[in-house]
């Protein structure tokens, strides 16, 4: 048995250049990627595409780029990842937006950091997805460790209602039926969170794009914590808050993608 | 014939947008002579009457331009240090038209020299390059105003005819981008920002982030309905079992419980289908009664027990025919394999005699398998799904992974249980490799039966009355 080495190609393109390339292939990019082009901006976008190496000397779109963009023609699943600062954070870190478009035969990954004017465009075979996810995750801050937050189950409302400062935990405890000790953990997340990492997985079955699952992480001063639903059949909608290492992201994403792929 | 190419590093690095500048600059060091030309051109700009005239129209912009350009020229690593002795009399004494032409030439010179400058200057002072690029734009803007033209209207034409300048702009260092686009280039800012497609990076809040989790929260409790048992042909091996899952691929909503009897005793095989496309939560805020959807997947890799898993456990543990001494095999494809692995752990913890697990196309590398359970995992190296764990399956005495390459090169085709995994499973049935042979030990009770019945479990999800959608 042999494994075929994945063919991975990368470009750094302005958003408009990427849109121009997608237009040439006749595919749509994920919502939020690049600007809309019009007759005035399209020539400039094409110039940027050529300057960015997306075309050869004869202005023909690079075959590998075209092949990668084909993923957008009939995506199996799209993973949209956003790393954003929490308002008022002391150490907000870098922000990221990334899209992984999994087509039947190709993977198209689009990565952008907040301080970069260029999108990194990756065209690869579908099996490159875990590696590409890991590559981005490795760029995330880890903190000194996985943190000292004890794994705790709280109602989702505790996270959505605990204010960042001055939380009235007693009132919230009564309203949600949650022990104050558990709410203290939620309050600590609310007070100390510096960044959020949100992943939305969209499946593309016959019915069209469908949001099918999400991940939510918060970065505290000592490291990341994940928020995972642990339904108990009640409307308390409990979630488990637990320390997590950035390297665990692909594994946490796996079940979502398994479902999207079938 | 083409062969796949694997390209790593280089421009692919996450920081490559900045390293790119230095790399290209190093390649251009041979053009050192251009530095002098650049310095001369920049000096000329600083003294250009057009800029001076533009200052009256846009004092702030001109001041920024002059400041930026002066920094590029005379800063700690400024070009002037290198270009000392180069005069600019010829340029500064030209008339307005000639000055414009000279400036345009200067811009061209700057464009091809910026990379060199980057190599010499950017290493310690990224701002210098950014300022130089911005200075070029500012100079052009000043000339636009001097000549009474609409800079914004001409910007597109200018950039079209000078794409290298735009490229240099997008290669500017972090922090310089905003300053350059917003403060220096003025009327071109919206256009540049649009062309670059800069996305918003809005801060969020803890409650806002929790809101998304709430939209896709998987609610519900299991409700199991078991169809009456019916006689079936006893399974003969992995091939027949995965072929059965493959026959209903994508359509089956039921867990199959096979009770096998034969000379080796009685055994139970639990067949678990994968995720069903038709039962996804089509609208996140709605609740669907089937557990075979992505909200189940959302929790499959966590320690949480899914509705799916709970339903199967509830059914097995309430079945009087299944005792804690009955050998049990769990088997599944894709999500079903993940659940099969979890189920083995769960039933083992409850005292049941789970002896074997078989998975096909499932990312189970990070999942725990009890030492008492032998797990066999089939993984198509062309199938992205089993690789989603991000790591290889552990090399443990009780965990055997069979890898192979098969399929039609599509995500769906390479993941197909009917077309890929079932045929390979049948092949494994005939294989005598040591690890496979070890896994097969004790499977006679499942594969050597003389009679069997099958019960189909339909697992649905029920919701609290307060939050029930439908």
XYZ file of C-alpha atoms in Angstrom:
732
model
C 0.000 0.000 0.000
C 1.325 3.424 -0.859
C 0.304 6.924 -0.006
C 0.278 9.598 -2.642
C 2.082 12.712 -1.510
C -0.293 15.660 -1.475
C 0.346 18.304 -4.066
C 0.098 21.587 -2.231
C 0.571 24.958 -3.875
C 0.357 28.376 -2.278
C -0.089 31.950 -3.394
C -0.293 35.290 -1.665
C -3.014 37.307 -3.301
C -4.956 40.458 -2.644
C -8.628 39.853 -2.039
C -9.598 41.384 -5.351
C -7.103 39.220 -7.183
C -8.581 36.124 -5.624
C -12.075 37.200 -6.595
C -10.876 37.828 -10.135
C -9.394 34.357 -10.249
C -12.623 32.845 -8.965
C -14.553 34.745 -11.605
C -12.350 33.266 -14.275
C -13.033 29.785 -13.029
C -16.698 30.559 -12.578
C -16.963 29.603 -8.933
C -18.121 31.437 -5.848
C -15.903 32.112 -2.875
C -17.151 31.830 0.699
C -19.123 34.809 1.882
C -16.849 37.492 3.228
C -13.832 36.606 1.120
C -12.617 39.473 -1.016
C -14.513 42.410 -2.448
C -17.152 42.489 -5.096
C -15.668 43.534 -8.393
C -17.191 45.878 -10.871
C -16.145 47.097 -14.269
C -13.892 49.692 -12.720
C -12.065 47.483 -10.290
C -11.911 44.271 -12.309
C -8.952 45.382 -14.474
C -7.018 46.301 -11.362
C -7.879 43.028 -9.754
C -6.599 41.176 -12.787
C -3.413 43.205 -12.661
C -2.992 42.246 -9.028
C -3.658 38.639 -9.898
C -0.939 38.682 -12.491
C 1.461 40.471 -10.181
C 0.734 38.018 -7.412
C 1.778 35.049 -9.482
C -1.724 33.785 -10.113
C -1.184 33.928 -13.856
C 1.584 32.987 -16.205
C 3.308 35.347 -18.595
C 0.383 35.086 -20.994
C -2.084 36.057 -18.276
C -3.442 32.537 -18.145
C -4.648 31.527 -14.716
C -2.249 29.140 -13.027
C -3.661 25.631 -13.520
C -3.081 24.649 -9.918
C -4.887 27.754 -8.703
C -7.756 27.093 -11.059
C -7.927 23.516 -9.841
C -7.980 24.655 -6.241
C -10.731 27.138 -6.891
C -12.801 24.339 -8.374
C -13.454 23.288 -4.782
C -15.890 26.150 -4.637
C -17.926 24.746 -7.487
C -19.458 21.973 -5.434
C -18.125 22.116 -1.901
C -18.659 19.181 0.388
C -18.010 21.250 3.469
C -16.672 24.646 4.425
C -14.839 25.330 7.660
C -14.807 28.980 8.628
C -12.449 29.834 11.439
C -12.282 33.170 13.197
C -9.840 34.163 15.893
C -10.860 37.528 17.285
C -9.954 39.668 20.246
C -12.369 40.045 23.098
C -13.416 43.626 23.567
C -11.292 45.263 26.193
C -8.706 42.511 26.211
C -5.300 43.437 27.553
C -3.544 40.907 25.356
C -5.770 40.493 22.315
C -3.201 38.774 20.113
C -3.471 38.482 16.385
C -6.766 37.997 14.646
C -7.287 35.431 11.943
C -9.920 34.527 9.459
C -9.603 31.335 7.518
C -11.805 29.366 5.210
C -11.245 25.753 4.237
C -13.369 24.793 1.277
C -13.421 21.049 0.843
C -14.430 20.056 -2.645
C -14.800 16.578 -4.013
C -11.299 16.556 -5.435
C -9.546 19.600 -4.053
C -9.082 21.612 -0.915
C -9.030 25.385 -1.125
C -7.741 27.105 1.992
C -7.834 30.871 2.410
C -6.041 32.398 5.362
C -5.776 35.988 6.408
C -4.220 37.570 9.441
C -5.357 40.971 10.561
C -2.016 42.590 9.879
C -1.599 41.165 6.403
C -3.108 42.744 3.332
C -2.800 39.478 1.462
C -4.706 36.263 1.613
C -2.737 33.099 1.635
C -4.348 30.844 -0.908
C -3.683 27.124 -0.696
C -4.707 24.550 -3.248
C -4.230 20.948 -2.248
C -5.778 17.536 -2.253
C -8.564 16.969 0.313
C -6.378 14.851 2.543
C -4.223 17.906 3.191
C -6.986 19.412 5.325
C -5.784 18.152 8.727
C -2.275 19.360 8.016
C -3.472 22.754 6.897
C -5.573 23.122 10.031
C -2.611 22.188 12.158
C -0.441 24.722 10.384
C -2.763 27.529 11.363
C -3.269 26.256 14.868
C 0.464 26.266 15.407
C 0.404 30.028 14.919
C -2.027 30.606 17.744
C -0.739 31.702 21.127
C -0.726 28.928 23.640
C -0.195 30.689 26.907
C 2.131 29.168 29.468
C 0.071 25.998 29.587
C -3.389 24.594 29.172
C -4.482 26.634 32.114
C -5.532 25.976 35.642
C -9.243 26.303 35.056
C -10.968 23.222 36.428
C -13.273 21.445 33.969
C -16.709 22.667 34.848
C -20.195 22.184 33.492
C -22.360 25.283 33.443
C -25.563 26.266 31.669
C -24.879 28.000 28.389
C -26.787 30.945 29.769
C -24.048 31.428 32.334
C -21.634 32.336 29.555
C -24.108 34.366 27.595
C -25.327 36.327 30.585
C -22.338 36.747 32.861
C -21.080 40.283 32.364
C -17.387 40.892 31.945
C -17.200 42.811 35.153
C -19.382 43.206 38.173
C -21.326 40.012 37.695
C -24.203 39.534 40.102
C -23.588 35.854 40.481
C -26.157 35.403 43.172
C -28.963 36.623 40.996
C -27.691 34.670 38.027
C -27.365 31.550 40.141
C -30.985 31.849 41.123
C -32.105 32.564 37.575
C -30.244 29.640 36.035
C -30.381 27.215 38.908
C -26.632 26.917 38.835
C -24.380 26.643 41.871
C -22.414 29.791 42.476
C -19.166 27.867 42.315
C -19.831 26.891 38.741
C -20.806 30.394 37.845
C -17.524 31.606 39.244
C -15.799 29.666 36.506
C -18.002 31.263 33.873
C -17.346 34.632 35.410
C -13.644 33.997 35.268
C -13.913 33.226 31.585
C -15.901 36.385 31.025
C -13.438 38.507 32.970
C -10.218 37.054 31.661
C -10.946 36.048 28.074
C -8.547 37.688 25.656
C -9.464 36.002 22.396
C -12.163 33.825 20.981
C -11.740 31.063 18.461
C -14.910 30.188 16.665
C -15.302 27.563 14.019
C -18.405 27.137 11.955
C -18.689 24.056 9.790
C -21.094 24.296 6.914
C -22.162 21.241 5.044
C -23.355 21.328 1.495
C -25.806 18.510 1.005
C -28.403 18.520 -1.718
C -30.402 21.139 0.135
C -27.546 23.642 -0.064
C -25.324 25.237 2.516
C -26.278 24.208 6.012
C -24.558 25.165 9.255
C -23.943 21.873 10.920
C -21.703 22.438 13.882
C -19.461 24.852 15.677
C -16.593 25.029 18.085
C -15.984 27.729 20.618
C -12.793 28.400 22.480
C -11.705 31.262 24.698
C -8.114 32.196 25.402
C -7.447 33.068 29.015
C -4.119 34.397 30.261
C -2.862 30.885 30.940
C -4.207 29.173 27.866
C -7.247 28.129 25.891
C -10.470 26.637 27.177
C -13.075 24.941 25.030
C -16.813 25.165 25.419
C -18.515 21.921 24.443
C -22.196 21.130 24.651
C -23.060 18.277 27.001
C -26.820 17.955 26.631
C -28.638 16.315 29.465
C -32.054 16.361 27.914
C -33.096 19.480 29.776
C -33.393 23.027 28.643
C -30.523 24.047 30.901
C -28.308 23.448 27.857
C -25.184 22.658 29.850
C -21.745 23.175 28.367
C -18.461 21.845 29.600
C -15.669 24.374 29.993
C -12.304 22.676 29.981
C -8.666 23.557 29.290
C -7.539 22.649 25.807
C -4.311 22.932 23.848
C -4.304 24.554 20.386
C -3.080 21.297 18.921
C -6.376 19.699 19.806
C -8.316 21.791 17.334
C -8.141 19.363 14.388
C -9.288 16.515 16.587
C -12.194 18.567 17.899
C -13.098 19.516 14.366
C -12.984 15.969 13.128
C -16.454 14.880 14.212
C -18.022 17.916 12.633
C -16.307 17.260 9.363
C -17.054 13.571 9.487
C -20.685 14.438 9.537
C -20.343 16.940 6.754
C -18.608 14.392 4.576
C -20.837 11.503 5.557
C 1.970 12.547 -17.681
C 2.192 14.721 -14.622
C 3.151 13.687 -11.167
C 1.950 15.230 -7.917
C 4.270 17.835 -6.505
C 4.654 18.550 -2.856
C 5.746 22.080 -2.144
C 6.461 23.111 1.399
C 7.670 26.288 3.070
C 8.641 29.139 0.868
C 5.828 31.429 0.111
C 3.492 29.172 1.998
C 4.675 30.258 5.379
C 2.205 32.163 7.450
C 4.648 34.979 7.776
C 5.668 34.769 4.181
C 3.979 37.998 3.253
C 6.699 39.751 5.143
C 9.533 37.383 4.528
C 8.644 37.677 0.878
C 9.861 41.229 0.868
C 13.228 40.323 2.216
C 13.617 37.358 -0.088
C 12.896 39.326 -3.170
C 15.080 42.097 -1.937
C 17.988 39.760 -1.550
C 17.530 38.637 -5.094
C 17.773 42.183 -6.201
C 20.897 43.098 -4.353
C 22.787 42.691 -7.562
C 21.040 45.805 -8.687
C 22.808 47.860 -6.134
C 23.410 50.574 -8.600
C 19.721 51.246 -8.659
C 19.894 52.327 -5.069
C 21.755 55.380 -6.057
C 19.215 56.114 -8.699
C 16.462 55.647 -6.170
C 18.086 57.931 -3.677
C 18.472 60.551 -6.315
C 14.867 60.226 -7.302
C 13.668 60.445 -3.771
C 15.778 63.453 -3.093
C 14.283 64.966 -6.163
C 10.811 64.352 -4.871
C 11.592 65.990 -1.610
C 12.518 69.110 -3.444
C 10.007 68.753 -6.216
C 8.061 71.964 -6.799
C 4.973 69.886 -7.354
C 5.133 68.648 -3.841
C 5.678 72.102 -2.550
C 2.683 73.286 -4.506
C 0.681 70.337 -3.301
C 1.439 71.296 0.235
C -0.718 74.335 -0.157
C -3.622 72.191 -1.195
C -3.043 69.478 1.286
C -0.702 70.664 4.008
C -1.303 67.649 6.172
C -0.722 65.166 3.421
C 2.348 66.946 2.206
C 3.748 67.102 5.679
C 3.208 63.417 6.103
C 4.723 62.787 2.754
C 7.740 64.844 3.489
C 8.126 63.295 6.876
C 7.831 59.808 5.511
C 10.154 60.467 2.667
C 12.654 62.167 4.879
C 12.595 59.163 7.148
C 13.168 56.872 4.231
C 16.031 58.997 3.081
C 17.598 60.255 6.216
C 16.472 57.882 8.919
C 18.948 55.701 10.746
C 19.079 53.379 7.790
C 18.020 55.911 5.211
C 19.025 55.718 1.642
C 20.892 58.960 1.887
C 23.615 57.245 3.807
C 24.240 55.091 0.816
C 23.554 57.692 -1.752
C 25.749 60.365 -0.294
C 27.253 62.566 -2.886
C 24.551 62.048 -5.422
C 23.076 65.346 -6.352
C 19.635 65.977 -7.683
C 20.148 69.264 -9.450
C 19.042 68.023 -12.799
C 15.715 66.845 -11.510
C 14.962 69.755 -9.261
C 15.569 72.324 -11.945
C 13.122 70.881 -14.431
C 9.909 72.613 -15.264
C 6.488 71.419 -14.232
C 5.957 69.055 -17.152
C 9.422 67.710 -16.967
C 9.066 67.371 -13.228
C 5.983 65.272 -13.680
C 7.778 63.042 -16.120
C 10.731 62.869 -13.850
C 8.526 61.980 -10.937
C 6.858 59.250 -12.893
C 10.246 57.878 -13.758
C 11.158 58.168 -10.149
C 8.168 56.108 -9.230
C 9.194 53.461 -11.695
C 12.675 53.519 -10.316
C 11.301 53.319 -6.838
C 9.181 50.360 -7.683
C 12.026 48.286 -8.934
C 14.304 49.486 -6.228
C 11.965 49.166 -3.314
C 12.771 45.550 -2.998
C 16.415 46.348 -2.826
C 15.714 48.992 -0.295
C 13.724 46.444 1.610
C 16.680 44.165 1.821
C 18.915 46.909 3.039
C 16.509 48.815 5.165
C 13.448 46.847 6.001
C 15.228 44.349 8.169
C 15.444 46.824 10.971
C 13.066 49.471 9.741
C 10.037 48.161 7.927
C 8.544 51.598 8.050
C 11.114 52.892 5.642
C 9.833 50.872 2.752
C 6.267 51.615 3.601
C 7.029 55.253 3.807
C 8.837 55.176 0.511
C 5.900 53.552 -1.210
C 3.532 55.940 0.417
C 5.746 58.798 -0.571
C 5.432 57.836 -4.179
C 1.693 57.861 -3.982
C 1.678 61.118 -2.127
C 3.894 62.689 -4.738
C 1.577 61.531 -7.428
C -1.405 62.892 -5.536
C 0.287 66.231 -5.168
C 0.801 66.358 -8.874
C -2.806 65.426 -9.481
C -3.921 68.355 -7.427
C -1.457 70.632 -9.036
C -2.868 69.810 -12.401
C -6.439 70.094 -11.249
C -7.281 66.482 -11.852
C -9.434 64.220 -9.772
C -7.009 61.901 -8.090
C -9.669 59.428 -7.135
C -10.926 59.147 -10.684
C -7.446 58.754 -12.046
C -6.361 56.365 -9.363
C -7.623 53.296 -11.086
C -5.979 54.207 -14.333
C -2.798 54.993 -12.509
C -2.776 51.706 -10.662
C -3.658 49.791 -13.782
C -0.679 51.248 -15.540
C 1.527 50.864 -12.493
C 0.552 47.511 -11.016
C 3.963 47.142 -9.491
C 3.178 50.047 -7.219
C 0.067 48.373 -5.921
C 2.006 45.235 -5.319
C 4.551 47.135 -3.332
C 1.796 48.665 -1.314
C 0.348 45.331 -0.439
C 3.776 44.153 0.543
C 4.175 46.895 3.072
C 4.855 46.024 6.623
C 2.110 45.671 9.226
C 0.892 48.933 10.573
C 2.176 50.835 7.604
C -0.763 49.667 5.561
C -3.360 51.640 7.412
C -1.163 54.680 7.699
C -0.388 54.542 4.028
C -3.858 53.858 2.797
C -5.823 55.986 5.174
C -3.537 58.886 5.847
C -1.319 59.286 2.873
C -3.005 58.032 -0.209
C -6.187 59.905 0.642
C -8.641 59.576 -2.225
C -7.249 56.214 -3.216
C -7.862 54.712 0.194
C -11.290 53.245 -0.510
C -10.127 51.808 -3.775
C -7.019 50.261 -2.339
C -8.871 48.867 0.596
C -11.440 47.398 -1.740
C -8.847 45.858 -3.983
C -7.028 44.331 -1.085
C -10.272 42.965 0.222
C -9.244 43.617 3.770
C -11.735 41.781 5.940
C -13.081 43.196 9.144
C -11.570 41.808 12.286
C -14.165 42.866 14.750
C -13.612 42.305 18.427
C -16.153 40.107 20.037
C -17.402 39.446 23.530
C -17.751 36.308 25.566
C -21.567 36.402 25.413
C -21.549 37.046 21.672
C -19.325 34.074 21.099
C -21.508 31.933 23.312
C -24.436 32.950 21.164
C -23.129 30.989 18.202
C -22.682 27.933 20.359
C -26.273 28.324 21.424
C -27.516 28.408 17.850
C -26.137 24.976 17.200
C -26.690 23.484 20.606
C -27.713 19.833 20.283
C -30.691 19.347 22.522
C -32.731 16.295 23.271
C -32.942 12.900 24.938
C -32.970 9.496 23.243
C -36.129 7.641 22.452
C -35.581 4.132 21.106
C -38.011 2.010 19.156
C -36.937 -1.565 18.383
C -38.508 -3.303 15.428
C -39.452 -6.966 15.898
C -36.475 -9.260 15.394
C -36.311 -11.179 12.153
C -34.108 -13.998 10.951
C -31.121 -13.107 8.778
C -28.172 -14.886 7.258
C -25.404 -14.952 9.870
C -22.501 -12.623 9.136
C -19.473 -14.351 7.694
C -16.905 -11.654 8.267
C -16.121 -7.986 8.066
C -16.815 -7.998 4.369
C -20.416 -9.035 4.784
C -21.028 -6.618 7.634
C -19.613 -3.572 5.900
C -21.375 -4.600 2.712
C -24.613 -4.503 4.660
C -23.849 -0.976 5.865
C -22.892 -0.082 2.332
C -26.153 -1.308 0.910
C -27.956 1.393 2.847
C -25.189 3.963 2.638
C -26.518 7.425 3.189
C -30.055 6.239 3.757
C -30.058 4.009 6.793
C -31.402 5.564 9.940
C -31.282 2.463 12.026
C -28.783 0.723 14.242
C -28.730 -3.009 13.537
C -28.293 -5.493 16.382
C -27.368 -8.977 15.177
C -27.717 -11.855 17.615
C -25.639 -14.723 16.303
C -25.821 -18.304 17.542
C -23.627 -21.225 16.599
C -21.240 -23.899 17.809
C -18.979 -21.263 19.316
C -21.721 -19.792 21.411
C -23.762 -16.619 21.131
C -22.521 -13.226 20.195
C -23.913 -9.803 19.401
C -22.792 -7.534 16.601
C -23.913 -3.926 16.714
C -23.778 -2.216 13.307
C -23.738 1.557 13.400
C -24.441 3.647 10.318
C -22.708 6.899 9.666
C -24.121 10.396 9.472
C -27.181 10.689 7.324
C -27.205 13.534 4.867
C -30.939 13.866 4.877
C -31.133 14.430 8.588
C -28.912 17.355 9.162
C -30.237 20.223 11.137
C -31.354 22.163 8.132
C -32.217 25.161 10.229
C -30.031 25.587 13.292
C -32.701 26.986 15.522
C -35.028 24.135 14.807
C -34.848 20.783 16.464
C -34.960 17.616 14.492
C -35.942 14.360 16.006
C -33.299 12.159 14.432
C -30.015 11.921 16.299
C -28.082 11.073 13.153
C -27.162 14.637 12.465
C -24.250 16.907 12.919
C -25.144 17.921 16.410
C -24.355 14.355 17.323
C -21.033 14.688 15.596
C -20.470 17.901 17.439
C -20.042 15.902 20.600
C -18.746 12.598 19.373
C -15.100 13.350 20.010
C -15.706 14.841 23.402
C -16.378 12.997 26.593
C -20.007 13.830 26.239
C -22.395 11.004 25.632
C -24.513 11.642 22.643
C -28.133 10.983 22.204
C -27.122 8.424 19.648
C -24.814 6.658 22.047
C -27.267 6.884 24.905
C -29.973 5.386 22.753
C -27.893 2.378 21.779
C -26.710 1.791 25.320
C -30.233 2.093 26.615
C -31.401 -0.505 24.132
C -28.588 -2.975 24.748
C -28.770 -2.761 28.495
C -32.523 -3.298 28.479
C -32.349 -6.337 26.190
C -32.830 -9.485 28.274
C -31.049 -11.582 25.644
C -27.818 -9.687 26.111
C -26.070 -10.464 29.344
C -22.800 -9.163 30.682
C -21.117 -12.358 29.539
C -22.335 -12.145 25.954
C -19.455 -11.316 23.589
C -20.150 -8.055 21.766
C -18.624 -6.575 18.636
C -19.327 -2.992 17.646
C -18.774 -1.938 14.074
C -19.343 1.224 12.125
C -18.458 3.385 9.192
C -17.522 7.063 9.485
C -19.458 8.520 12.395
C -20.671 5.029 13.116
C -17.103 3.938 13.740
C -16.609 6.751 16.209
C -19.750 5.759 18.037
C -18.704 2.113 17.884
C -15.485 3.014 19.668
C -17.297 5.066 22.273
C -19.888 2.372 22.694
C -17.213 -0.221 23.360
C -15.766 1.934 26.099
C -19.147 2.714 27.572
C -20.427 -0.862 27.614
C -17.098 -2.153 28.920
C -17.274 0.343 31.746
C -20.751 -0.937 32.510
C -19.415 -4.479 32.769
C -20.363 -5.839 29.352
C -18.007 -8.132 27.455
C -17.105 -6.061 24.426
C -14.314 -7.945 22.701
C -14.002 -6.393 19.238
C -14.460 -3.102 17.451
C -14.173 -2.527 13.725
C -14.184 0.905 12.172
C -14.013 2.023 8.568
C -13.143 5.545 7.544
C -13.431 6.923 11.064
C -11.140 9.410 12.846
C -10.584 7.458 16.020
C -6.929 8.181 16.693
C -7.611 10.340 19.720
C -10.319 8.130 21.142
C -9.794 5.717 23.987
C -10.169 1.980 23.553
C -10.206 -0.251 26.645
C -7.298 -2.665 26.877
C -9.733 -5.554 26.863
C -11.057 -4.600 23.449
C -9.380 -5.367 20.126
C -9.994 -2.612 17.605
C -9.386 -2.899 13.875
C -9.492 0.338 11.902
C -9.652 0.457 8.115
C -8.249 3.662 6.696
C -8.098 4.648 3.071
C -5.129 6.987 2.741
C -7.041 8.825 0.036
C -9.967 9.362 2.398
C -9.753 12.638 4.277
C -12.136 11.545 7.028
C -9.954 9.137 9.021
C -7.129 11.645 8.825
C -9.134 14.355 10.485
C -7.858 13.325 13.876
C -4.662 15.021 12.874
C -2.515 12.209 14.197
C -1.905 8.578 13.371
C -3.785 5.883 15.190
C -1.832 4.787 18.250
C 0.445 1.817 17.836
C -0.897 -0.338 20.623
C -1.270 -4.084 20.997
C -5.044 -3.838 20.930
C -5.311 -1.329 18.103
C -4.641 -2.445 14.559
C -4.869 -0.054 11.648
C -5.057 -1.270 8.088
C -4.194 1.468 5.596
C -4.621 1.295 1.869
C -5.152 3.513 -1.138
C -8.336 3.083 -3.101
C -11.201 5.049 -4.546
C -11.996 7.344 -7.401
C -10.213 10.422 -6.109
C -13.305 12.190 -4.842
C -14.071 12.929 -1.217
C -17.293 10.983 -1.368
C -15.969 8.145 -3.468
C -12.875 7.653 -1.366
C -15.030 7.560 1.763
C -17.624 5.150 0.395
C -18.256 2.097 2.506
C -19.814 0.219 -0.398
C -17.199 0.974 -3.019
C -14.032 1.188 -0.924
C -14.254 -0.158 2.589
C -16.493 -3.204 2.130
C -14.312 -4.725 -0.613
C -11.189 -4.158 1.456
C -12.930 -5.621 4.493
C -13.648 -8.731 2.462
C -9.987 -8.851 1.522
C -9.031 -8.588 5.174
C -11.244 -11.555 5.908
C -8.767 -13.618 3.877
C -5.627 -11.974 5.232
C -3.375 -13.791 7.689
C -1.056 -10.929 8.651
C -0.097 -11.210 12.322
C -1.959 -8.199 13.688
C -5.018 -8.942 11.623
C -4.853 -12.547 12.738
C -4.682 -11.400 16.329
C -7.748 -9.242 15.845
C -9.611 -12.192 14.378
C -9.026 -14.297 17.448
C -12.351 -14.733 19.161
C -14.446 -13.593 16.212
C -15.738 -17.077 15.518
C -18.600 -16.355 17.832
C -19.647 -13.540 15.494
C -18.654 -14.949 12.114
C -19.164 -18.672 12.615
C -22.810 -18.676 13.519
C -25.412 -21.000 12.123
C -28.368 -18.739 12.787
C -28.940 -15.103 13.470
C -31.668 -12.599 14.119
C -31.515 -8.908 13.484
C -33.227 -6.093 15.318
C -33.369 -2.620 13.879
C -33.306 0.209 16.374
C -34.779 3.541 15.457
C -33.427 6.230 17.735
C -35.163 9.545 17.886
C -34.619 12.608 19.953
C -37.111 14.100 22.335
C -36.976 17.596 23.693
C -37.910 19.355 26.856
C -41.364 20.823 26.549
C -40.054 24.289 27.232
C -37.735 24.306 24.233
C -39.337 21.816 21.868
C -39.334 23.053 18.322
C -41.309 20.358 16.618
